[in-house]
C-alpha cells in the first residue's frame, strides 16, 4: 500500500472549552479527491485549517509523505505545495485582483535582482486575467479592487489562486457555495484535473451531487468526530446524504415536506372553489348588464318612435 | 471558456479607462489638490512677503521635510494597519541618545549616531513585538511608549547633566564623517550660480541668501521615493497593504504579518531618529522636549494624504503632500504676519478643510470607478 500524501492521526483541536475536533484521523492519497462532509459546525473547516497551517492541533499529528510535520504558519504549508481556498476566501477587498492573486506568493512574478527586485506587474496581470478566464470569469480590469466584485467572482479569485499555487495538495472549503451553474461545473472539472495531475484534493461541500460527481472517498464528520471514511463503491448517494444530515432529521424533513404538500393541495382546492364561485358571479353580472342594456335600448327606440309624428 | 470579448482584448462592460480616471482613483489626489489650494491661498495673501523667494521656499520646504520624514513612515505603518504614538517621544529620546555621549562623555559623533539608530531599531522592535504578541491595539501600546520614552529622556538627562538641554553639538560635529549626512546642505554651487545670474536674492558679498538645500529635504524626497517604490512595486509593499487590509486573511495566504508589522514599527522609529538628527545637528543642541505632538502631526499628514485610519489603503506621496500642506501653512502664517498664537487655530481649521475636501474627492473618485 502506498503512503498517503497527507495524513492526520488522532487530531484534536480545542478552542478554550470548545472541542472543535476530537481524535480525527484521515488519509489523502495522491490522485484522489477526498470529500469532507458534515453538518454546520461539525469541524470541517477546523480540520482543514490544521492541514493548511492556520491552527496547530491540540493533540495528534500531521504526516506529509509519511513523515510527521509541524506547520508553524500557513506559509510553511504553502511552501510544501498545500494551497487552500478558505471558506471566508482570505481576500482583501481594498486590493486589486492581481495583488490578491499573488498575495503571499509574490516571488513567482518578480524580476530584477537584489535591491531592484520588483513585481513584474504586467506579467502578474496577464496571469491573473488568464487564470480567471480559465475558470469562466472575464476580468474587466485586473487592477480592479476585489471588494467591487460579485460574491461568485470573488470566490473564483480564491479558487483560481489556489489552483495556480497548489502543487501537491489542493484544499477547497465550500468553493462552490456562491457559484453559478457554469462556474460550479468548471470548479468540479478543476478538481478532476487536479486528481489527474496526481494532486491530493480535499473537497468540502454541503452539496451531495457535487461531492458524488467528483469524490473518490468520503469522510463524514459529526460534532468534531469522524463517522468514518467510505469509498464510493461502498456506499450509495442516499446513504451519504443521510449521514451528512444525520438520518433522523432527514426522515422528519420528508414527513414535514409531505405535510406541506398536503396542505398545499388542500389550499389549492379551496382556492379553486373560490375562483369558480367568483367566475360564476362575474358571468351572472355580465348577463344582467347585457340584459339591462338591451332593455334600455328598447326603451330608447320606443321613445324615438313615439316622437316621430310630432 | 474565454469569450470572444476577451479574446479581442476588450470587454464590453468596461468603459474606456482614461489616465484621468486612473488619476482620480489614486489616494493621494485629495492632498495634492489641497496643497494647490493652500499654495494659491498664500500666493494671494502673502505673495509679496518673501514667502516665495528662494529662501522662503526653502524655509517652508524644510519645515515640510522634517514632518514629511516621519509622515511617510507613519503612512506606511498606517497602511499596514497600525499607529505609532511614540514617534514624538522617540524624536526627543534619539536627540539625547546622540548628544549625551557625544557632548558629555566625548564619544565620537558617528558612533553616537549609529548608537541612536541601534536604539531606534530596538524601540521599534519592542513596540512591534508587544503589539503582535498581545494583540492589543497599537494605539494603546505606543501611547505607553509615548510616556515611557519622554520620561526616560527627561529623567536620564536631568540625572546625568542636571539640565534639560544639551548644547555644544557644533563643536563635536566638525570633521565628523556622518554629521554632514544630516546637517549639511547640497546644491550650494547651483544656488551660487542662480545668485550670480541674479535670479535669487544675494547678500552684499554676492553669496546667496539661500545657501543650499538642507539635507532634511533630501532625506524627505529619498524616503518618499523609496516608500512609494516599496508600496507599489515590491513584494513587501503587497504585504504591507495585505496586513492592513485584513491581517488574518494575509496570514492565511502566507504573508508573515508579524514580521512585516514589526519591521514597520522599526522603520517608524528610524524615521523619528532621522528627524531628530536633522533637527539637533542643524540647531546644535538637543532638548528633552523636542518632537512633542509630532506623532499627531504625522498621523494627520498621512490622513490628509489619503490613508484610511482602518488601514490597508493610502500612499506615501499623499503623506508627503500632507506634510507640505502643514509646512506651507505654518510658514505662510509666519510670512503673513498674523500673530502666531492663531497658528494652531488656523492650522486646525485648514486641516479640517483639507480632510473634508480630501474626503469629498475620494468619494467622487470611488464613485467614478
Ligand atoms: N477560533 C475559534 N474559536 C472558538 N471556537 C471555534 C473557532 N473556530 C471554530 N470554532 C468552533 O468549532 C466548531 C467547528 O467549526 P468549523 O468552522 O470547523 O465547522 P464547519 O464544519 O466548517 O461548519 P460549516 O459547515 O458551517 O462551515 C464550531 O462549533 C465553532 O464554533
Ligand atoms: Mg466551515
XYZ file of C-alpha atoms and ligand atoms in Angstrom:
711
model
C 0.000 0.000 0.000
C 1.330 3.447 -0.908
C 1.849 6.024 1.789
C -0.731 8.758 1.913
C 0.310 12.153 0.591
C -1.024 13.826 3.672
C -2.497 12.304 6.770
C -3.906 13.406 10.104
C -3.644 10.997 13.008
C -5.854 11.314 16.050
C -6.014 15.058 15.722
C -7.879 17.047 18.366
C -8.382 20.784 18.390
C -9.758 22.656 21.370
C -10.557 26.351 21.490
C -10.623 27.014 25.200
C -13.546 24.939 26.392
C -14.872 24.355 22.859
C -13.926 20.951 21.481
C -13.920 21.502 17.723
C -12.192 18.220 16.808
C -11.661 15.064 18.812
C -9.477 12.211 17.640
C -9.947 12.634 13.918
C -7.877 10.563 11.503
C -7.913 10.823 7.743
C -5.622 9.981 4.849
C -5.462 11.655 1.478
C -3.614 9.900 -1.333
C -2.107 11.429 -4.414
C -4.579 11.319 -7.271
C -7.589 11.161 -5.011
C -10.495 13.502 -4.360
C -11.369 13.205 -0.728
C -14.697 14.766 0.194
C -15.104 16.076 3.712
C -18.733 16.201 4.643
C -20.810 17.058 7.666
C -23.273 19.363 9.283
C -22.669 23.037 10.094
C -20.205 23.285 12.946
C -19.067 19.676 12.503
C -15.431 20.791 12.432
C -14.649 20.544 8.725
C -13.083 23.992 8.448
C -11.153 23.468 11.649
C -9.725 20.214 10.321
C -8.530 21.656 7.025
C -7.116 24.677 8.836
C -4.833 22.377 10.788
C -3.711 20.961 7.438
C -3.032 24.388 5.956
C -1.043 25.625 8.937
C -3.600 28.079 10.335
C -4.226 26.109 13.522
C -1.812 23.893 15.378
C -3.580 20.751 16.566
C -4.004 20.477 20.323
C -3.193 16.767 20.092
C -2.325 14.355 17.333
C -0.037 14.716 14.374
C 0.079 15.558 10.711
C 2.146 13.469 8.311
C 3.333 14.562 4.929
C 4.653 11.718 2.762
C 4.539 9.553 5.860
C 6.780 11.864 7.874
C 5.442 13.936 10.771
C 5.410 17.668 10.089
C 4.594 20.722 12.143
C 3.339 23.740 10.227
C 4.381 26.878 12.063
C 2.332 29.074 9.736
C 0.273 28.873 6.557
C 3.407 29.959 4.743
C 5.049 26.691 5.800
C 2.200 24.690 4.325
C 2.164 26.736 1.128
C 5.891 26.247 0.705
C 5.224 22.500 0.710
C 2.642 22.851 -2.015
C -0.521 22.825 0.078
C -2.902 25.510 -1.189
C -6.272 26.263 0.333
C -9.482 28.010 -0.632
C -10.758 29.138 2.744
C -14.446 29.353 3.480
C -14.031 33.103 4.084
C -11.858 33.236 0.922
C -8.977 35.204 2.543
C -9.173 38.070 0.070
C -8.505 41.737 0.791
C -11.378 43.877 -0.541
C -9.330 47.058 -0.983
C -6.626 45.344 -3.011
C -6.719 44.600 -6.715
C -7.443 41.205 -8.221
C -3.817 40.780 -9.208
C -2.464 41.824 -5.830
C -4.840 39.381 -4.142
C -3.967 36.645 -6.582
C -0.251 36.793 -5.803
C -0.588 37.783 -2.149
C 1.989 35.832 -0.166
C 3.393 34.234 -3.335
C 4.763 37.348 -4.999
C 8.180 35.808 -5.548
C 6.915 33.907 -8.583
C 6.341 37.139 -10.502
C 9.331 39.236 -9.550
C 12.059 40.422 -11.847
C 15.403 42.093 -11.288
C 17.797 41.204 -8.511
C 18.906 42.453 -5.135
C 17.540 45.852 -4.211
C 15.923 46.199 -7.617
C 13.856 43.086 -7.271
C 10.342 44.154 -8.100
C 6.953 42.856 -9.106
C 6.503 42.215 -12.783
C 3.130 43.928 -12.841
C 2.455 43.219 -16.494
C 3.135 39.524 -16.184
C 1.174 39.303 -12.932
C -1.838 40.995 -14.515
C -1.654 38.689 -17.515
C -1.515 35.554 -15.359
C -4.360 36.696 -13.120
C -6.520 37.538 -16.107
C -5.732 34.270 -17.844
C -6.393 32.123 -14.789
C -9.674 33.907 -14.178
C -10.675 33.403 -17.807
C -9.991 29.685 -17.463
C -12.463 29.473 -14.621
C -15.034 31.285 -16.736
C -14.781 34.813 -15.364
C -13.905 37.589 -17.726
C -11.915 40.048 -15.685
C -12.633 43.526 -16.908
C -9.593 45.036 -15.313
C -7.127 43.057 -13.161
C -6.370 46.209 -11.166
C -9.999 46.402 -10.072
C -10.464 46.168 -6.304
C -11.732 42.765 -5.190
C -14.307 44.497 -2.990
C -16.125 45.655 -6.107
C -16.506 42.100 -7.478
C -19.630 39.987 -7.106
C -19.639 37.224 -4.491
C -19.152 34.481 -7.059
C -16.406 36.354 -8.859
C -14.630 36.745 -5.551
C -14.898 33.032 -4.880
C -13.401 32.402 -8.310
C -10.406 34.597 -7.491
C -9.700 32.490 -4.411
C -10.147 29.237 -6.332
C -8.062 30.287 -9.312
C -5.330 31.366 -6.907
C -5.291 28.074 -5.003
C -5.362 26.014 -8.202
C -2.472 28.044 -9.558
C -0.322 27.619 -6.461
C -1.412 24.186 -5.221
C 1.410 21.935 -6.297
C 0.672 18.834 -4.212
C -2.451 19.244 -2.125
C -5.469 21.338 -3.002
C -7.952 22.075 -0.222
C -11.302 23.616 -1.087
C -13.658 24.667 1.713
C -17.127 25.044 0.182
C -15.763 26.537 -3.020
C -18.984 26.316 -4.965
C -21.395 27.849 -2.457
C -21.848 31.107 -4.384
C -21.200 29.909 -7.902
C -23.400 29.820 -10.951
C -24.030 26.501 -12.699
C -21.338 27.110 -15.290
C -18.636 28.183 -12.815
C -19.501 25.369 -10.402
C -19.057 22.831 -13.170
C -15.725 24.414 -14.068
C -14.622 24.044 -10.452
C -15.661 20.385 -10.477
C -13.686 19.920 -13.659
C -10.685 21.602 -11.985
C -10.960 19.132 -9.169
C -10.982 16.248 -11.624
C -7.995 17.751 -13.452
C -6.085 18.135 -10.198
C -6.724 14.478 -9.494
C -5.423 13.584 -12.934
C -2.272 15.572 -12.163
C -1.780 13.332 -9.112
C -2.623 16.004 -6.574
C -4.441 15.157 -3.411
C -7.685 17.089 -3.242
C -9.752 17.734 -0.128
C -13.179 18.999 -1.076
C -15.671 20.291 1.484
C -19.227 20.763 0.317
C -22.820 20.592 1.507
C -23.941 19.655 -1.985
C -24.125 15.875 -2.223
C -24.403 15.996 -6.020
C -21.122 17.882 -6.292
C -19.476 15.510 -3.820
C -20.804 12.454 -5.610
C -19.778 13.759 -9.009
C -16.052 14.017 -8.250
C -15.414 12.278 -4.919
C -13.421 9.046 -4.606
C -13.738 8.744 -0.854
C -15.900 10.466 1.675
C -15.162 11.292 5.287
C -18.122 12.383 7.328
C -17.639 14.499 10.425
C -20.212 14.875 13.115
C -19.743 17.128 16.148
C -15.975 17.040 15.883
C -15.685 13.266 15.438
C -15.450 11.238 12.297
C -18.246 8.860 11.338
C -15.771 7.051 9.135
C -14.335 7.156 5.644
C -16.141 5.421 2.786
C -15.073 4.537 -0.714
C -17.561 5.418 -3.389
C -18.216 1.703 -4.123
C -19.112 1.054 -0.506
C -21.932 3.496 -0.218
C -24.939 4.908 -2.079
C -25.669 8.541 -2.568
C -28.772 8.239 -0.408
C -26.787 6.723 2.453
C -24.263 9.514 2.146
C -26.939 12.171 2.180
C -28.482 10.554 5.189
C -25.156 10.612 7.020
C -24.442 14.206 6.053
C -27.670 15.383 7.604
C -27.989 12.737 10.290
C -30.646 10.165 9.232
C -33.398 11.065 11.660
C -33.510 14.708 10.641
C -33.929 13.706 7.042
C -36.893 11.449 7.776
C -38.505 14.188 9.788
C -37.841 16.563 6.963
C -39.524 14.367 4.378
C -42.517 13.907 6.672
C -42.701 17.641 7.057
C -42.423 18.132 3.333
C -45.280 15.668 2.778
C -47.349 17.627 5.276
C -46.581 20.811 3.352
C -47.638 19.130 0.127
C -50.938 18.016 1.651
C -51.606 21.492 2.987
C -50.756 22.955 -0.381
C -53.141 20.629 -2.160
C -55.973 21.461 0.244
C -55.371 25.137 -0.177
C -55.272 24.789 -3.921
C -58.625 23.009 -3.805
C -60.147 25.729 -1.683
C -58.776 28.378 -3.922
C -60.133 26.637 -6.986
C -63.598 26.554 -5.437
C -63.466 30.236 -4.630
C -62.296 31.004 -8.104
C -65.164 29.089 -9.639
C -67.627 30.941 -7.455
C -66.207 34.280 -8.448
C -66.300 33.330 -12.093
C -69.948 32.321 -11.839
C -70.814 35.581 -10.165
C -68.997 37.534 -12.808
C -70.820 35.660 -15.530
C -74.171 36.426 -13.916
C -73.316 40.077 -13.556
C -72.275 40.253 -17.138
C -75.550 38.782 -18.288
C -77.521 41.144 -16.107
C -75.732 44.129 -17.527
C -76.299 42.912 -21.032
C -79.966 42.388 -20.289
C -80.252 45.813 -18.734
C -78.565 47.481 -21.686
C -80.953 45.749 -24.097
C -83.956 46.912 -22.151
C -82.615 50.421 -22.162
C -82.060 50.355 -25.895
C -85.590 49.069 -26.453
C -86.981 51.840 -24.308
C -84.997 54.408 -26.240
C -86.231 53.118 -29.569
C -89.816 53.208 -28.329
C -89.450 56.783 -27.201
C -87.964 57.888 -30.526
C -90.747 56.211 -32.450
C -93.346 57.940 -30.347
C -91.631 61.266 -31.014
C -91.567 60.959 -34.782
C -95.179 62.072 -35.509
C -94.722 65.415 -33.812
C -14.064 29.263 -21.727
C -12.721 32.593 -22.836
C -15.389 34.539 -24.642
C -14.922 36.484 -27.810
C -14.734 39.788 -25.978
C -11.631 38.933 -24.010
C -10.081 37.208 -26.977
C -10.288 40.567 -28.646
C -8.732 42.042 -25.515
C -11.766 44.133 -24.760
C -14.803 43.704 -22.594
C -17.987 45.494 -23.449
C -18.679 46.069 -19.733
C -15.501 48.067 -19.330
C -15.634 51.727 -20.098
C -12.618 53.370 -21.573
C -10.179 53.923 -18.698
C -8.505 57.208 -19.381
C -5.443 58.323 -17.462
C -7.747 60.898 -15.885
C -9.972 58.222 -14.410
C -6.933 56.378 -13.099
C -5.657 59.599 -11.588
C -8.958 60.128 -9.848
C -8.797 56.767 -8.154
C -5.402 57.491 -6.593
C -5.478 58.002 -2.807
C -3.145 60.993 -2.845
C -5.261 63.111 -5.160
C -7.014 64.935 -2.318
C -3.784 66.041 -0.681
C -2.280 67.214 -3.959
C -5.377 69.295 -4.642
C -5.366 70.534 -1.031
C -1.743 71.593 -1.369
C -2.510 73.522 -4.547
C -5.369 75.272 -2.740
C -3.151 76.225 0.208
C -0.436 77.406 -2.129
C -2.870 79.561 -4.107
C -4.270 80.986 -0.890
C -0.874 82.136 0.352
C 0.188 83.272 -3.091
C -2.727 85.703 -2.929
C -2.422 86.626 0.765
C 1.348 86.567 1.203
C 2.595 86.713 -2.357
C 4.841 89.760 -1.843
C 6.098 88.911 1.648
C 9.154 86.916 0.638
C 7.491 83.561 1.245
C 8.013 82.668 -2.383
C 11.607 83.858 -2.627
C 14.270 81.160 -2.847
C 14.916 81.428 0.859
C 11.212 81.425 1.681
C 10.568 78.367 -0.435
C 13.485 76.506 1.122
C 12.194 77.507 4.536
C 8.765 76.062 4.091
C 10.124 73.051 2.282
C 12.431 72.414 5.221
C 9.570 72.574 7.696
C 7.561 70.243 5.461
C 10.547 67.956 5.004
C 11.050 67.371 8.713
C 7.430 66.433 9.179
C 7.457 64.569 5.873
C 10.230 62.253 7.038
C 8.086 60.905 9.861
C 4.798 61.261 7.961
C 5.963 58.894 5.224
C 6.888 56.310 7.843
C 3.639 56.873 9.734
C 1.717 56.446 6.479
C 3.404 53.123 5.742
C 2.654 51.949 9.255
C -0.939 53.132 8.933
C -1.337 51.322 5.618
C -0.021 48.295 7.480
C -2.876 48.740 9.941
C -1.076 50.199 12.974
C -0.333 53.512 14.684
C 2.758 54.699 16.455
C 2.098 57.392 19.023
C 5.622 57.166 20.416
C 7.169 58.875 17.381
C 7.316 62.307 19.039
C 8.926 60.957 22.199
C 11.305 58.889 20.077
C 12.488 62.130 18.469
C 13.365 63.627 21.849
C 14.908 60.379 23.011
C 17.065 59.932 19.909
C 18.329 63.512 20.261
C 19.507 62.773 23.780
C 20.990 59.391 22.827
C 23.187 61.242 20.342
C 24.003 64.358 22.346
C 24.616 62.861 25.774
C 27.562 60.596 24.935
C 28.885 62.945 22.239
C 28.976 66.084 24.355
C 29.190 64.823 27.922
C 31.350 61.744 27.502
C 33.312 62.732 24.434
C 32.343 59.783 22.240
C 32.878 60.294 18.512
C 29.701 61.652 16.963
C 29.455 58.987 14.259
C 29.397 56.320 16.930
C 26.609 58.150 18.765
C 24.641 58.389 15.513
C 24.969 54.655 14.945
C 24.015 54.085 18.577
C 20.883 56.198 18.101
C 19.849 54.124 15.090
C 20.509 50.957 17.036
C 18.366 52.182 19.919
C 15.624 53.181 17.467
C 15.578 49.721 15.912
C 15.310 48.263 19.376
C 12.430 50.569 20.362
C 10.599 49.676 17.143
C 11.241 46.002 17.766
C 9.848 46.246 21.287
C 6.785 48.199 20.120
C 6.101 45.747 17.319
C 6.702 42.668 19.416
C 4.366 43.810 22.191
C 1.634 44.694 19.693
C 1.948 41.437 17.774
C 2.341 39.172 20.812
C -0.519 40.619 22.846
C -2.853 41.539 20.019
C -3.546 44.812 21.827
C -4.292 47.868 19.688
C -1.065 49.638 18.789
C -2.764 52.886 19.782
C -2.648 51.853 23.442
C 0.736 50.146 23.394
C 2.506 53.069 21.753
C 0.651 55.548 23.966
C 2.511 53.801 26.764
C 5.682 54.205 24.728
C 4.960 57.913 24.365
C 5.128 58.432 28.130
C 7.899 55.951 28.830
C 10.285 57.388 26.247
C 9.563 61.005 27.188
C 10.007 60.173 30.844
C 13.249 58.333 30.156
C 14.519 61.266 28.129
C 13.744 63.741 30.899
C 14.908 61.520 33.716
C 18.197 60.418 32.165
C 19.147 63.892 31.004
C 18.456 65.536 34.328
C 20.127 62.713 36.206
C 23.302 62.819 34.144
C 23.612 66.530 33.356
C 21.314 68.317 35.763
C 19.792 70.223 32.831
C 17.117 69.589 30.224
C 19.177 70.774 27.294
C 22.483 69.629 25.849
C 24.143 72.371 23.806
C 27.557 72.262 22.190
C 26.963 69.798 19.387
C 28.513 72.181 16.872
C 31.967 71.584 18.345
C 31.798 67.810 18.056
C 30.357 67.936 14.539
C 33.490 69.359 12.990
C 35.208 66.773 10.840
C 32.729 64.027 11.667
C 32.103 61.671 8.739
C 28.379 61.139 9.384
C 27.260 64.596 10.537
C 27.091 66.151 7.036
C 24.541 63.496 6.076
C 22.093 65.173 8.424
C 23.207 68.749 8.962
C 24.801 69.562 5.631
C 23.454 71.262 2.578
C 23.604 70.227 -1.052
C 23.416 72.239 -4.240
C 25.487 75.193 -2.982
C 27.002 75.523 -6.432
C 23.591 75.712 -8.033
C 22.445 78.370 -5.555
C 25.605 80.384 -6.088
C 25.095 80.206 -9.838
C 21.466 81.286 -9.505
C 22.614 84.223 -7.340
C 25.330 85.133 -9.827
C 22.731 85.174 -12.563
C 20.702 87.494 -10.356
C 17.752 85.118 -10.242
C 17.710 84.722 -6.477
C 18.459 87.194 -3.711
C 22.071 87.548 -2.568
C 23.924 89.312 0.214
C 26.192 92.289 -0.407
C 29.203 90.000 -0.834
C 27.441 88.007 -3.542
C 26.696 84.836 -1.559
C 23.072 83.766 -1.955
C 20.654 84.144 0.967
C 19.549 80.579 0.403
C 22.919 78.863 0.525
C 21.814 75.367 -0.374
C 19.227 72.700 0.014
C 19.193 71.274 3.544
C 19.730 67.544 3.939
C 16.308 67.204 5.544
C 14.751 67.890 2.137
C 16.993 65.287 0.553
C 16.072 62.689 3.186
C 12.419 63.526 2.730
C 12.487 63.099 -1.040
C 14.556 59.927 -0.841
C 12.268 58.393 1.771
C 9.162 59.343 -0.197
C 10.551 57.813 -3.376
C 11.719 54.709 -1.546
C 8.394 54.228 0.252
C 6.453 54.715 -2.966
C 8.627 52.201 -4.758
C 8.256 49.696 -1.967
C 4.488 50.117 -1.699
C 3.691 49.975 -5.383
C 6.323 47.730 -6.888
C 7.656 45.239 -4.377
C 6.587 42.133 -2.572
C 6.981 43.918 0.754
C 4.563 46.575 -0.443
C 1.963 43.971 -1.276
C 2.455 42.501 2.181
C 2.004 45.894 3.829
C -1.296 46.515 2.057
C -2.412 42.973 2.871
C -1.518 43.270 6.580
C -3.521 46.453 6.886
C -6.439 45.222 4.805
C -7.054 42.012 6.731
C -4.218 40.568 8.826
C -5.985 37.254 9.209
C -6.506 36.715 5.504
C -2.956 37.873 4.865
C -1.535 35.359 7.318
C -3.677 32.576 5.878
C -2.187 33.018 2.424
C 1.368 33.114 3.684
C 2.151 36.736 4.492
C 4.443 36.932 7.543
C 2.221 39.527 9.213
C 4.110 39.841 12.492
C 7.435 40.348 10.739
C 6.030 42.955 8.361
C 4.341 44.969 11.092
C 7.306 44.805 13.435
C 9.501 45.956 10.574
C 7.206 48.916 10.015
C 7.425 49.901 13.684
C 11.209 49.765 13.384
C 11.115 51.896 10.250
C 8.961 54.483 12.032
C 11.421 54.696 14.919
C 14.308 55.040 12.458
C 12.472 57.839 10.661
C 11.992 59.577 14.020
C 15.730 59.268 14.581
C 16.500 60.801 11.188
C 14.163 63.657 12.126
C 15.946 64.050 15.459
C 19.405 64.051 13.876
C 18.436 66.562 11.211
C 16.975 68.853 13.857
C 19.538 68.509 16.647
C 22.545 68.755 14.375
C 21.279 71.775 12.473
C 20.329 73.587 15.689
C 23.411 72.366 17.527
C 21.661 71.285 20.704
C 19.401 68.551 21.996
C 16.349 69.328 24.088
C 14.278 66.863 26.072
C 11.051 68.407 24.804
C 11.841 68.009 21.109
C 9.242 66.277 18.966
C 6.224 66.872 21.149
C 2.934 66.363 19.280
C 4.832 65.252 16.189
C 3.123 61.851 16.315
C -0.229 63.520 15.779
C 1.066 65.799 13.063
C 2.465 62.768 11.269
C -0.839 60.943 11.526
C -2.779 63.992 10.337
C -0.445 64.409 7.384
C -0.964 60.749 6.486
C -4.725 61.015 6.733
C -4.740 64.144 4.611
C -2.610 62.133 2.225
C -5.377 59.598 1.811
C -4.522 56.913 4.360
C -7.530 55.181 5.842
C -7.479 55.113 9.643
C -8.580 51.497 9.378
C -5.515 50.518 7.353
C -4.917 48.862 4.009
C -5.194 51.976 1.892
C -3.099 55.065 1.355
C 0.089 56.349 -0.205
C 3.479 57.737 0.718
C 3.212 60.511 -1.857
C -0.043 61.526 -0.209
C 1.640 61.762 3.191
C 4.354 63.891 1.635
C 1.772 66.293 0.285
C 0.037 66.256 3.662
C 3.316 67.353 5.222
C 3.685 70.005 2.518
C 0.293 71.448 3.429
C 1.432 71.572 7.051
C 4.728 73.280 6.313
C 3.204 75.728 3.883
C 0.527 76.801 6.339
C 2.995 77.120 9.185
C 5.392 79.310 7.246
C 2.548 81.078 5.468
C 1.194 82.224 8.813
C 4.641 83.444 9.728
C 5.029 85.401 6.496
C 1.555 86.925 6.587
C 2.484 88.394 9.955
C -0.544 87.052 11.746
C 0.090 86.631 15.448
C 1.419 83.062 15.702
C -0.943 82.479 18.635
C -3.504 81.940 15.943
C -1.383 79.386 14.129
C -2.900 76.356 15.837
C -6.460 77.527 15.281
C -5.773 78.281 11.683
C -3.870 75.031 11.284
C -6.714 73.022 12.769
C -9.240 74.666 10.503
C -7.045 74.200 7.453
C -6.579 70.570 8.359
C -10.288 70.062 8.723
C -10.967 71.756 5.414
C -8.281 69.699 3.724
C -9.643 66.489 5.168
C -13.210 67.346 4.175
C -12.042 68.231 0.706
C -9.971 65.077 0.533
C -12.927 63.056 1.685
C -15.146 64.637 -0.930
C -12.660 63.952 -3.689
C -12.220 60.383 -2.556
C -15.940 59.789 -2.584
C -16.114 61.234 -6.070
C -13.213 59.037 -7.053
C -14.725 55.819 -5.756
C -17.993 56.671 -7.462
C -16.084 57.187 -10.644
C -14.833 53.628 -10.649
N -11.377 30.181 16.521
C -12.368 29.517 17.165
N -12.621 29.762 18.456
C -13.606 29.107 19.109
N -14.393 28.183 18.542
C -14.190 27.883 17.251
C -13.174 28.528 16.489
N -13.199 28.043 15.231
C -14.193 27.133 15.209
N -14.788 27.024 16.421
C -15.891 26.124 16.768
O -15.584 24.857 16.290
C -16.724 24.227 15.760
C -16.458 23.717 14.368
O -16.328 24.818 13.489
P -15.991 24.665 11.961
O -15.843 26.018 11.392
O -14.869 23.741 11.784
O -17.323 23.993 11.397
P -17.659 23.551 9.894
O -17.806 22.098 9.894
O -16.679 24.131 8.946
O -19.081 24.216 9.680
P -19.712 24.938 8.384
O -20.294 23.862 7.557
O -20.776 25.794 8.967
O -18.656 25.699 7.728
C -17.853 25.241 15.823
O -18.692 24.905 16.904
C -17.164 26.546 16.092
O -17.933 27.362 16.919
Mg -16.736 25.547 7.549
